[in-house]
Amino acid sequence: MPKKVDHEARRREIAEAVLRLAAADGLESVSLRQVAAEAGISMGAVQHYFRTKDDMLGFALEHLARRREDRITARLSAGGAVPTVRELVRVSALEVLPTDEPSRADYLAGIAFFIRALREPRTAGLLTEGAPKLYDFFAGQLLRAQAAGELAEGADPYREVVLLWSMVDGQSSALLLGECSAEDAVATIEYHLDRLFLPVEAPVTMG
């Protein structure tokens, strides 16, 4: 009997190969042949799943976002309780910081796509399409926290989201260049969140 191929799994394998190459050497020199070799399949198989290099890169970029989201979800659900808005924002921001090998590889791959986007309109469109959705989601979360009285007085949810992700990008660049340690980068994000969110009072117990 011929072996049944999981086509979606094969597409993800190809995307993983693209992301490894992007993190190591950028995207400008990545070819279908290199991707096939990295994935351990034939170039014809790569072309079977992706008609063009742009199609392949677009899928890889989507896979990068899903991979990061999966790690964030796993961290948030590890405790078993429903996360607070502060914890959701905190975990999401810290997961993007390149503090370990998975997050470092993801961030470097993201930089490779950013560099390509400067000269390639399709990639630029994919990147710019995602930013408003990201900001809107987190601004909505901060609005929810604000309605519950959990944000500092006068905080503008949308501007706070812009500031937070600008800070994450800045700290990530500093980490990659060795300008700060992972501990310092995390402490900076925590410092910002401590100023943004009001402290939660511990429940009063009778005894």
PDB file of C-alpha atoms in Angstrom, residues 12-22 34-36 38-40:
ATOM      1  CA  ARG A  12       4.325  22.853   7.768  1.00  0.00           C
ATOM      2  CA  GLU A  13       7.601  20.930   7.388  1.00  0.00           C
ATOM      3  CA  ILE A  14       8.472  23.072   4.389  1.00  0.00           C
ATOM      4  CA  ALA A  15       7.544  26.221   6.309  1.00  0.00           C
ATOM      5  CA  GLU A  16       9.766  25.130   9.206  1.00  0.00           C
ATOM      6  CA  ALA A  17      12.640  24.663   6.763  1.00  0.00           C
ATOM      7  CA  VAL A  18      12.068  28.158   5.365  1.00  0.00           C
ATOM      8  CA  LEU A  19      12.079  29.656   8.864  1.00  0.00           C
ATOM      9  CA  ARG A  20      15.298  27.862   9.835  1.00  0.00           C
ATOM     10  CA  LEU A  21      17.027  29.180   6.729  1.00  0.00           C
ATOM     11  CA  ALA A  22      15.588  32.662   7.278  1.00  0.00           C
ATOM     12  CA  GLN A  34      17.796  25.029  -0.536  1.00  0.00           C
ATOM     13  CA  VAL A  35      14.411  24.681   1.108  1.00  0.00           C
ATOM     14  CA  ALA A  36      13.972  21.207  -0.345  1.00  0.00           C
ATOM     15  CA  GLU A  38      16.664  21.620   4.407  1.00  0.00           C
ATOM     16  CA  ALA A  39      13.268  19.871   4.561  1.00  0.00           C
ATOM     17  CA  GLY A  40      14.735  16.574   3.301  1.00  0.00           C
TER      18      GLY A  40
END
